Tab-separated table of C-alpha atoms in Angstrom:
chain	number	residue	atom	x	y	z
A	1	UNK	CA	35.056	-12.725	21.720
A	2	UNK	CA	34.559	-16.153	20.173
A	3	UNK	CA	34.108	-18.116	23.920
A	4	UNK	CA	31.062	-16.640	24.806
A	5	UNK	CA	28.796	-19.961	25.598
A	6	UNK	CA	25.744	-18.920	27.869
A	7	UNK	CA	23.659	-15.653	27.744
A	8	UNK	CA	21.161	-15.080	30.655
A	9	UNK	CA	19.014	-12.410	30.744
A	10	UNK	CA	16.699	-13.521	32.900
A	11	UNK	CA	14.435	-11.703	34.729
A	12	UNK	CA	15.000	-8.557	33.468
A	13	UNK	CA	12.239	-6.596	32.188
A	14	UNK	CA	12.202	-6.309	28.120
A	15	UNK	CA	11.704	-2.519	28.052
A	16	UNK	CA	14.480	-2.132	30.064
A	17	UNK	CA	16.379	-4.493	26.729
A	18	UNK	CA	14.684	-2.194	24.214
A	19	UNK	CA	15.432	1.317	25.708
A	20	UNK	CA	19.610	-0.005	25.851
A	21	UNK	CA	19.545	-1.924	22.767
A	22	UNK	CA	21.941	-0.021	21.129
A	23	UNK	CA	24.923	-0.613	23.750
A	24	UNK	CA	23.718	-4.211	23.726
A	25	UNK	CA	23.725	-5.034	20.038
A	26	UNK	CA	27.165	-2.710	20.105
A	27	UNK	CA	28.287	-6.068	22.734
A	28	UNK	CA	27.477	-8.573	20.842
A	29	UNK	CA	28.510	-7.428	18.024
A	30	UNK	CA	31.305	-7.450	19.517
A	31	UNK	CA	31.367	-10.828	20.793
A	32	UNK	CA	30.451	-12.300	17.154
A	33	UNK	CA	27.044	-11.788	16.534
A	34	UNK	CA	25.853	-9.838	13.234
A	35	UNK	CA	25.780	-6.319	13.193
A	36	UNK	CA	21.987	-4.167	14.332
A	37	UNK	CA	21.114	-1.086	12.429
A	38	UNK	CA	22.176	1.630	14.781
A	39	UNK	CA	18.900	3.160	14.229
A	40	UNK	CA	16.156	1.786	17.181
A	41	UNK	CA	14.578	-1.650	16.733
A	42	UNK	CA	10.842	-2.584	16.654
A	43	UNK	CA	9.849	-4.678	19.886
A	44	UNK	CA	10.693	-8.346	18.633
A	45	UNK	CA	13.044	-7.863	15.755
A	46	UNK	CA	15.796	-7.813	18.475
A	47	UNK	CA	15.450	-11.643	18.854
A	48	UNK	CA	16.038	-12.516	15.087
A	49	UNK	CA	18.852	-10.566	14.304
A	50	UNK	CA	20.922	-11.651	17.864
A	51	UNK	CA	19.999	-14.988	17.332
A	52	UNK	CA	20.864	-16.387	14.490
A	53	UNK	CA	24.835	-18.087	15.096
A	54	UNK	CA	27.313	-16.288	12.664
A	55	UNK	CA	30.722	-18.098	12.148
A	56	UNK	CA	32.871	-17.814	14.721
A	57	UNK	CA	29.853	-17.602	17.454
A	58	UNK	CA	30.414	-20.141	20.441
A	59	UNK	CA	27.019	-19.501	22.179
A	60	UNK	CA	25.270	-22.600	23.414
A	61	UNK	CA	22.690	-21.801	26.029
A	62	UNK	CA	20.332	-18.479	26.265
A	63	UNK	CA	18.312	-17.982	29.102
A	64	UNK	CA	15.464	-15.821	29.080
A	65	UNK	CA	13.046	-16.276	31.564
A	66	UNK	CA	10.670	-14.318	33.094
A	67	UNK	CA	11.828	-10.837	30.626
A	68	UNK	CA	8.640	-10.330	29.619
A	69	UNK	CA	9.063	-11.788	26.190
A	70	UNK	CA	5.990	-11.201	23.553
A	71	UNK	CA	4.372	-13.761	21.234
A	72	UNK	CA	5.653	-11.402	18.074
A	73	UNK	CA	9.421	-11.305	19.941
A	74	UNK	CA	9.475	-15.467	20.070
A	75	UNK	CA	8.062	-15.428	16.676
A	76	UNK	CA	11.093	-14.140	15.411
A	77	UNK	CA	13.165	-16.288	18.105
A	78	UNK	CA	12.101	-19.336	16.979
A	79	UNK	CA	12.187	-18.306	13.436
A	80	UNK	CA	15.841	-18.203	14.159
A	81	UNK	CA	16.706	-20.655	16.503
A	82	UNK	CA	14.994	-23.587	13.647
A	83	UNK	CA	18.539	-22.782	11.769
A	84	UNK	CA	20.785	-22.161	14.493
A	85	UNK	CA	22.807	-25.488	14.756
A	86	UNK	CA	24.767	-23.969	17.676
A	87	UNK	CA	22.118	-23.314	20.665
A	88	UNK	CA	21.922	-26.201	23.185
A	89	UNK	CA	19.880	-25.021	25.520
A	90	UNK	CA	17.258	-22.421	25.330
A	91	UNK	CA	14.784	-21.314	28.122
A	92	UNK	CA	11.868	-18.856	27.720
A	93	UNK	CA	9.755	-19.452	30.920
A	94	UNK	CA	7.421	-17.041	32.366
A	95	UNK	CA	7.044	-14.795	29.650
A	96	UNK	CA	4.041	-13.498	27.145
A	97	UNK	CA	4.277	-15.973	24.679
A	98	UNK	CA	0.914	-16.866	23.120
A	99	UNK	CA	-0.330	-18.256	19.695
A	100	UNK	CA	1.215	-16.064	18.109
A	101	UNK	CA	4.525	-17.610	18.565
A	102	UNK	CA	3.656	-21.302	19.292
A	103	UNK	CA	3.276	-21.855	15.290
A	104	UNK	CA	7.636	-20.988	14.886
A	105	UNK	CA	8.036	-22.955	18.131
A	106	UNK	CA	6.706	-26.188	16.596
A	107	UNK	CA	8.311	-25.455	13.283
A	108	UNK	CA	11.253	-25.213	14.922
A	109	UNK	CA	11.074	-28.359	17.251
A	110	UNK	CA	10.500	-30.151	13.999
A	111	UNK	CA	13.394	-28.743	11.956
A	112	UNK	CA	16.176	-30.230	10.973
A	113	UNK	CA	19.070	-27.862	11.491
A	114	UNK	CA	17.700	-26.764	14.679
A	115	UNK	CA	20.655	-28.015	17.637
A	116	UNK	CA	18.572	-27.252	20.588
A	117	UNK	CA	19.009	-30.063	23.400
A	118	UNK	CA	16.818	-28.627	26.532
A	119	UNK	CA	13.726	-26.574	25.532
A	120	UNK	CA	11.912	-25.341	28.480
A	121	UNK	CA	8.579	-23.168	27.272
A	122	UNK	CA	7.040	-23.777	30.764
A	123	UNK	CA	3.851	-20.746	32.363
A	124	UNK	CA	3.524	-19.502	28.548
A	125	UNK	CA	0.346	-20.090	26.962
A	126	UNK	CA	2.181	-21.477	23.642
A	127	UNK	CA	-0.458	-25.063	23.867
A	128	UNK	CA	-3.399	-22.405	23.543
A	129	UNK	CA	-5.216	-23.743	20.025
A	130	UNK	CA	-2.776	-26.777	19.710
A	131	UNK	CA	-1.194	-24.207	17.214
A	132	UNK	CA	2.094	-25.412	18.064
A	133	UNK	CA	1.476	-29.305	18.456
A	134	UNK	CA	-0.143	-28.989	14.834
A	135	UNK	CA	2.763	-26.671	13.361
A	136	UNK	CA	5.125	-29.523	14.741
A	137	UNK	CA	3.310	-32.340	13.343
A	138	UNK	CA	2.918	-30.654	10.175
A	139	UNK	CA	6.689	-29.856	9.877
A	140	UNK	CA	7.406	-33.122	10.558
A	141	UNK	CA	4.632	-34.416	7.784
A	142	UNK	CA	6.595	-31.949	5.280
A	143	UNK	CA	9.478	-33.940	5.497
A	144	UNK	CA	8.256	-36.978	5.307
A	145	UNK	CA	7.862	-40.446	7.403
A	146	UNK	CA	11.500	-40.839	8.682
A	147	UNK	CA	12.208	-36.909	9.799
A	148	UNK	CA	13.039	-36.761	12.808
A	149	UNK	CA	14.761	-34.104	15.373
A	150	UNK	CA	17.695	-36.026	16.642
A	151	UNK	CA	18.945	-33.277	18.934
A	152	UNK	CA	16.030	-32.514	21.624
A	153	UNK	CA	16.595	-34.713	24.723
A	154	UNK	CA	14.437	-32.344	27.511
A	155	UNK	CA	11.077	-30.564	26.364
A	156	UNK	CA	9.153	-28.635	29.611
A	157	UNK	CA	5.351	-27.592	28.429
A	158	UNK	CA	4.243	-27.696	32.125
A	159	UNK	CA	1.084	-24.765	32.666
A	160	UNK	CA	1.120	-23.972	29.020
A	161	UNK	CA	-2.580	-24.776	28.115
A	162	UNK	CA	-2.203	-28.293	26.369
A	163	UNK	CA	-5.578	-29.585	25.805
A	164	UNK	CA	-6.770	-32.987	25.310
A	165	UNK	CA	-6.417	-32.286	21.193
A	166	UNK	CA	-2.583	-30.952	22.025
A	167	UNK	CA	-1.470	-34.323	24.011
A	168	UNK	CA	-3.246	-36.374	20.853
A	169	UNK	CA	-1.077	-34.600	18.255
A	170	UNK	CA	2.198	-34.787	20.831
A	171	UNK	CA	1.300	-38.715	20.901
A	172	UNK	CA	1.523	-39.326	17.197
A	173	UNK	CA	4.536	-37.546	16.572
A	174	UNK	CA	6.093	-39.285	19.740
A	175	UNK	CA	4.592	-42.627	17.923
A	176	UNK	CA	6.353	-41.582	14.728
A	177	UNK	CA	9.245	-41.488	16.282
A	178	UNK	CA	10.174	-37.942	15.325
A	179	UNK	CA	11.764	-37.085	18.313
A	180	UNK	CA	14.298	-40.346	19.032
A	181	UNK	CA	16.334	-38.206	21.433
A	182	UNK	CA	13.535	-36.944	23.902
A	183	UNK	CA	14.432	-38.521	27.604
A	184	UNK	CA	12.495	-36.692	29.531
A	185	UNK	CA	8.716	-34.872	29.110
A	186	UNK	CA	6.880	-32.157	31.393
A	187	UNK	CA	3.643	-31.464	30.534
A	188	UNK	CA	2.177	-30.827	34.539
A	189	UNK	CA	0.377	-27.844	35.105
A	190	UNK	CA	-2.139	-28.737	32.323
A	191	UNK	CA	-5.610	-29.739	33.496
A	192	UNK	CA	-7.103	-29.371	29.647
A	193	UNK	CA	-5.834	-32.938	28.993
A	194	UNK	CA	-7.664	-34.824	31.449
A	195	UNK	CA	-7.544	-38.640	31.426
A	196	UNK	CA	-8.489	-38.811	28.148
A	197	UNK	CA	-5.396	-37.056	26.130
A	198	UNK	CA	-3.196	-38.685	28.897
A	199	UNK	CA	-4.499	-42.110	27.893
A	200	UNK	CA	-3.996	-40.873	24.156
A	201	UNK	CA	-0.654	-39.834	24.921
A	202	UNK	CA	0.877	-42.803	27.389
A	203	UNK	CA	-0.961	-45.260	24.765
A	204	UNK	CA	1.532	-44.018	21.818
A	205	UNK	CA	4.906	-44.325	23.845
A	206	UNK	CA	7.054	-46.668	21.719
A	207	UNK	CA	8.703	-49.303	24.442
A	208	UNK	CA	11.957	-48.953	22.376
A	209	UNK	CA	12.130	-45.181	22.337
A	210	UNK	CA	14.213	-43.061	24.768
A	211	UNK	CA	11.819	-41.420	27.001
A	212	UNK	CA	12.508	-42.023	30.891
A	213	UNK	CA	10.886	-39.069	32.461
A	214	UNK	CA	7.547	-38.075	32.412
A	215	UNK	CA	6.028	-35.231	34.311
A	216	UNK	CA	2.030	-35.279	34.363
A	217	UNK	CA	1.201	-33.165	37.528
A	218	UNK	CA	-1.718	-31.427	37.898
A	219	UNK	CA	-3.057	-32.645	34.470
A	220	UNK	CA	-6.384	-34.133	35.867
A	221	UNK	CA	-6.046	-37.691	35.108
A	222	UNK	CA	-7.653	-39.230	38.077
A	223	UNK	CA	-8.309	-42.691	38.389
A	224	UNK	CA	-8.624	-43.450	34.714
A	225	UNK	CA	-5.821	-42.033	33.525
A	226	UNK	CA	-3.941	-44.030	36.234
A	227	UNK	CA	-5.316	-47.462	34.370
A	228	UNK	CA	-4.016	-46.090	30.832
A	229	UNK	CA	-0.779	-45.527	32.368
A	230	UNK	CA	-0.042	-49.291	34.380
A	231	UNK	CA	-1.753	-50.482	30.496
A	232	UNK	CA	1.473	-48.842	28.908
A	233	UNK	CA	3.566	-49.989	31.609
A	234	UNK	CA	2.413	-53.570	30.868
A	235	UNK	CA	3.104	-53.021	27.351
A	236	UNK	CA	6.208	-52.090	27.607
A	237	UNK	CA	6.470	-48.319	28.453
A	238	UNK	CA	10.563	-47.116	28.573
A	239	UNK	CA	9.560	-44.375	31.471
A	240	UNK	CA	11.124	-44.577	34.592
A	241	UNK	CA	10.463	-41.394	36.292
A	242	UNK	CA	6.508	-40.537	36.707
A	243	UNK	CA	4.703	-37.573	38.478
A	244	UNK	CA	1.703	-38.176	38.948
A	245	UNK	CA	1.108	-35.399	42.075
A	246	UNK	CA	-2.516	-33.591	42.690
A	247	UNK	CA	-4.332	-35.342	40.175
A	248	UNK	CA	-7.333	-36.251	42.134
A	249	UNK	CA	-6.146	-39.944	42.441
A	250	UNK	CA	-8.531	-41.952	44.820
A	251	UNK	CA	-8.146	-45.695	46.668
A	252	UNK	CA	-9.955	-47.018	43.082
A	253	UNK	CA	-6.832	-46.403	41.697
A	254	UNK	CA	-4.669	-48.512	43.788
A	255	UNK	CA	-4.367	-51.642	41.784
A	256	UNK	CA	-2.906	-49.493	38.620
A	257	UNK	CA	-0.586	-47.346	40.999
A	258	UNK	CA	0.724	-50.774	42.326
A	259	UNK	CA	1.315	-51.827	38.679
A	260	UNK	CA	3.164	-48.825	37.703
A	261	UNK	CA	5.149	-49.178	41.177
A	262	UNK	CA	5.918	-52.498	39.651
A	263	UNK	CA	7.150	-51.513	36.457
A	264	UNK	CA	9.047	-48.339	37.729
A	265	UNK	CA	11.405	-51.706	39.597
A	266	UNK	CA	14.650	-51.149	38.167
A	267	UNK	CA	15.687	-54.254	35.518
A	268	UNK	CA	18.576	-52.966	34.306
A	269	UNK	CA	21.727	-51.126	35.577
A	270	UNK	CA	23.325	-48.090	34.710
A	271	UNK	CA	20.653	-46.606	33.211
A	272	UNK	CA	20.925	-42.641	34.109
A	273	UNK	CA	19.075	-39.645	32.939
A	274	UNK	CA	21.285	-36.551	32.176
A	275	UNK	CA	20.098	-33.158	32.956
A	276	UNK	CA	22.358	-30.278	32.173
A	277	UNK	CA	24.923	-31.325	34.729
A	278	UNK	CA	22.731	-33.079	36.834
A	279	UNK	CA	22.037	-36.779	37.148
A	280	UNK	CA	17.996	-36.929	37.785
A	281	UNK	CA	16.725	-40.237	39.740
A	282	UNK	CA	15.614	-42.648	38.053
A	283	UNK	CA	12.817	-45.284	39.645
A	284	UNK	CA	10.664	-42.887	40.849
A	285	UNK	CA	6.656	-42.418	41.525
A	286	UNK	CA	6.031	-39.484	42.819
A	287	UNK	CA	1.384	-39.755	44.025
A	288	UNK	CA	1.834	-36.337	46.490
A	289	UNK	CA	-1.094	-34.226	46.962
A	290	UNK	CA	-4.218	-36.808	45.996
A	291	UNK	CA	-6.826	-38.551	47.699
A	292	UNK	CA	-5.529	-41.838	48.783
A	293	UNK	CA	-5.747	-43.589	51.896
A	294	UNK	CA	-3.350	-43.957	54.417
A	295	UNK	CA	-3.785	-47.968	53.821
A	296	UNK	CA	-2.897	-47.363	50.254
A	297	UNK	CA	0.185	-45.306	50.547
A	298	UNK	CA	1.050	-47.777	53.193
A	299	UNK	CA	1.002	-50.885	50.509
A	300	UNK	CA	2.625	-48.442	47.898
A	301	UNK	CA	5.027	-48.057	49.871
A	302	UNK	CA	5.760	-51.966	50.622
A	303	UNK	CA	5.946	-52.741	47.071
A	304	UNK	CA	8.022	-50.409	46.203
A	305	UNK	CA	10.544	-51.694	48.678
A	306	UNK	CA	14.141	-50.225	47.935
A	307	UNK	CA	13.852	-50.101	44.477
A	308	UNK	CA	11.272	-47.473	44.094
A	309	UNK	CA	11.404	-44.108	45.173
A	310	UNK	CA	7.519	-43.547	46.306
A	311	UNK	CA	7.017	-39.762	47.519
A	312	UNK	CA	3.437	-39.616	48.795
A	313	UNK	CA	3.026	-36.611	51.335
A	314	UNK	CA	-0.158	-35.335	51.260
A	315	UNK	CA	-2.352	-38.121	50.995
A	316	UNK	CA	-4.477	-39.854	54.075
C-alpha cells in the first residue's frame, strides 16, 4: 500500500499499542514501512522503527494525541522524524512528553532534512529546562549563520512550560531567521514568560519575516508586555493575528492595545494565512477574559472599525 497519507492514532491508550504491536507492525509493514522484529518491542522503540519513511512510503501526517506517549517514546520519534523528508504534519498533544524528549524535538526543528510543516507539541511539558529551545538553537549554531528550516510554517507550544529563558532563546533563533517559513506561533498557556520574555520575544520579530499569527494567551504579560508589543508593531512587526486573552490586561494598557488595534488595520490585500485546509482570519485582536473597562473595550472597539476583528467578552 504505497497511498497511505495520514495515520491517527489518537486517543488511544499506548499499552493498548504495545500489547498489539505485533499485528500493527505486521500492517505497516505491509503498507511500506520497514520490517519490526517479531519478537516484542521495548516501550518507545516502536516510534523509531515506524517512523522513519522507507521508499515507496506516501505518509504525510501522523496524529498522535492524547496516547499517552512517554518522553523516551518521542525521543526516538523525533530522532526519526529530523530525517524523514516525507511527514507534513505531525501532532503529539496531550501526552507524557518531558525533558527527556524536548532535546530530539529541538534537534529536529532545526534539521535540515526534517519536512515537517505543522508541529503541534501543545499540554506536554517539552519547554521544562528550555532543553528544547537550547537543543534548537544549538542545532541551528552547528550549522552555521544561514541554516535555516525552510519547511515549518505552524509551531503550537501552548501549556508546555516555556519560561522567560525559553521565549529569549525562541527570539534569537526567530531573529536569525532560522525558521523563514513559520506563519503562525502558539505559545498561550505559558505563564513562566511573563512580560519580560514576551518583550524579549516580540522585540526580535524581523518586520520582513513571515510570521502572521501569534498566540500569547494566558502567558502573563499584563500591561507591560502590552507596551513591548504596540513597540514592535511600530517597528514594523509582520503579525496580523494576536491573542492576547486572560493576561491580566488593565485600563493602563489602553493606549498600547489601541496601537496594536492600529497596526492589526489591514494595508495590504490578499494576504491569507493557510492552516491545513483552513483559511485562519487575518486582522484580528482577540483582549477576552482581562480587566478592562467597559469604556475601553468600547473605544477598542471604535478604532477597530471594520477592519479589525476585536473579540473582547469578558471584560467590564
Amino acid at each position: 500500500n504505497i497511498v497511505l497519507q495520514t495515520l491517527n492514532l489518537q486517543d488511544n491508550p499506548l499499552d493498548f499499542i504495545h500489547g498489539e504491536f505485533e499485528d500493527w507492525t505486521r500492517a505497516l509493514r505491509s503498507s511500506g514501512a520497514p520490517s519490526a522484529a517479531s519478537s516484542p518491542v521495548r516501550r518507545g522503540s516502536s516510534f523509531r522503527e515506524c517512523t522513519t519513511a522507507p521508499p515507496g512510503c506516501c505518509l504525510q501526517e501522523l496524529k498522535l494525541r492524547h496516547v499517552g506517549l512517554s518522553s523516551e517514546a518521542g525521543q526516538h520519534l523525533f530522532d526519526s522524524l529530523a530525517t524523514n523528508a516525507l511527514l507534513r504534519s505531525v501532532n503529539v498533544e496531550w501526552n507524557n512528553l518531558g525533558r527527556f524528549a524536548s532535546g530530539s524535538i529541538g534537534k529536529c526543528i532545526a534539521s535540515q532534512r526534517s519536512g515537517i510543516e505543522v508541529l503541534i507539541l501543545r499540554d506536554n511539558h517539552v519547554g521544562d529546562g528550555d532543553e528544547l529551545y537550547k537543543e534548537m538553537a544549538k542545532g541551528f549554531s552547528l550549522r552555521g549563520d544561514g541554516a535555516q528550516n525552510r519547511t515549518l510554517r505552524t509551531l503550537c507550544l501552548g501549556n508546555t512550560g516555556t519560561t522567560r529563558k525559553g521565549a529569549q532563546i525562541l527570539a534569537d533563533v526567530l531573529y536569525r531567521n532560522h525558521l523563514p517559513a513559520l506563519e503562525s506561533l502558539s505559545l498561550f498557556g505559558n505563564p513562566g514568560m511573563g512580560s519580560e520574555g514576551v518583550a524579549h520575544l516580540v522585540d526580535k520579530i524581523p518586520g520582513d519575516c513571515a510570521l502572521m499569527s501569534l498566540n500569547l494567551a494566558m502567558c502573563n504579560i499584563g500591561d507591560e508586555g502590552v507596551q513591548a508589543l504596540a513597540v514592535s508593531f511600530h517597528n514594523g512587526c509582520p503579525v496580523r493575528d494576536v491573542d492576547l486573552s486572560e493576561n491580566n490586561l488593565t485600563d493602563s494598557a489602553s493606549s498600547a492595545l489601541k496601537a496594536v488595534v492600529e497596526a492589526l488595520s489591514p494595508a495590504e490585500s490578499g494576504r491569507q494565512l493557510r492552516v491545513g485546509a483552513q483559511v485562519a482570519a487575518l486582522h484580528r485582536l482577540s483582549v477576552v477574559c482581562n480587566k478592562l473597562s467597559l469604556a475601553v473595550v468600547r473605544q477598542l472597539q471604535a478604532k477597530a472599525g471594520s477592519h479589525v476583528t476585536l473579540l473582547a467578552g469578558g471584560n467590564g
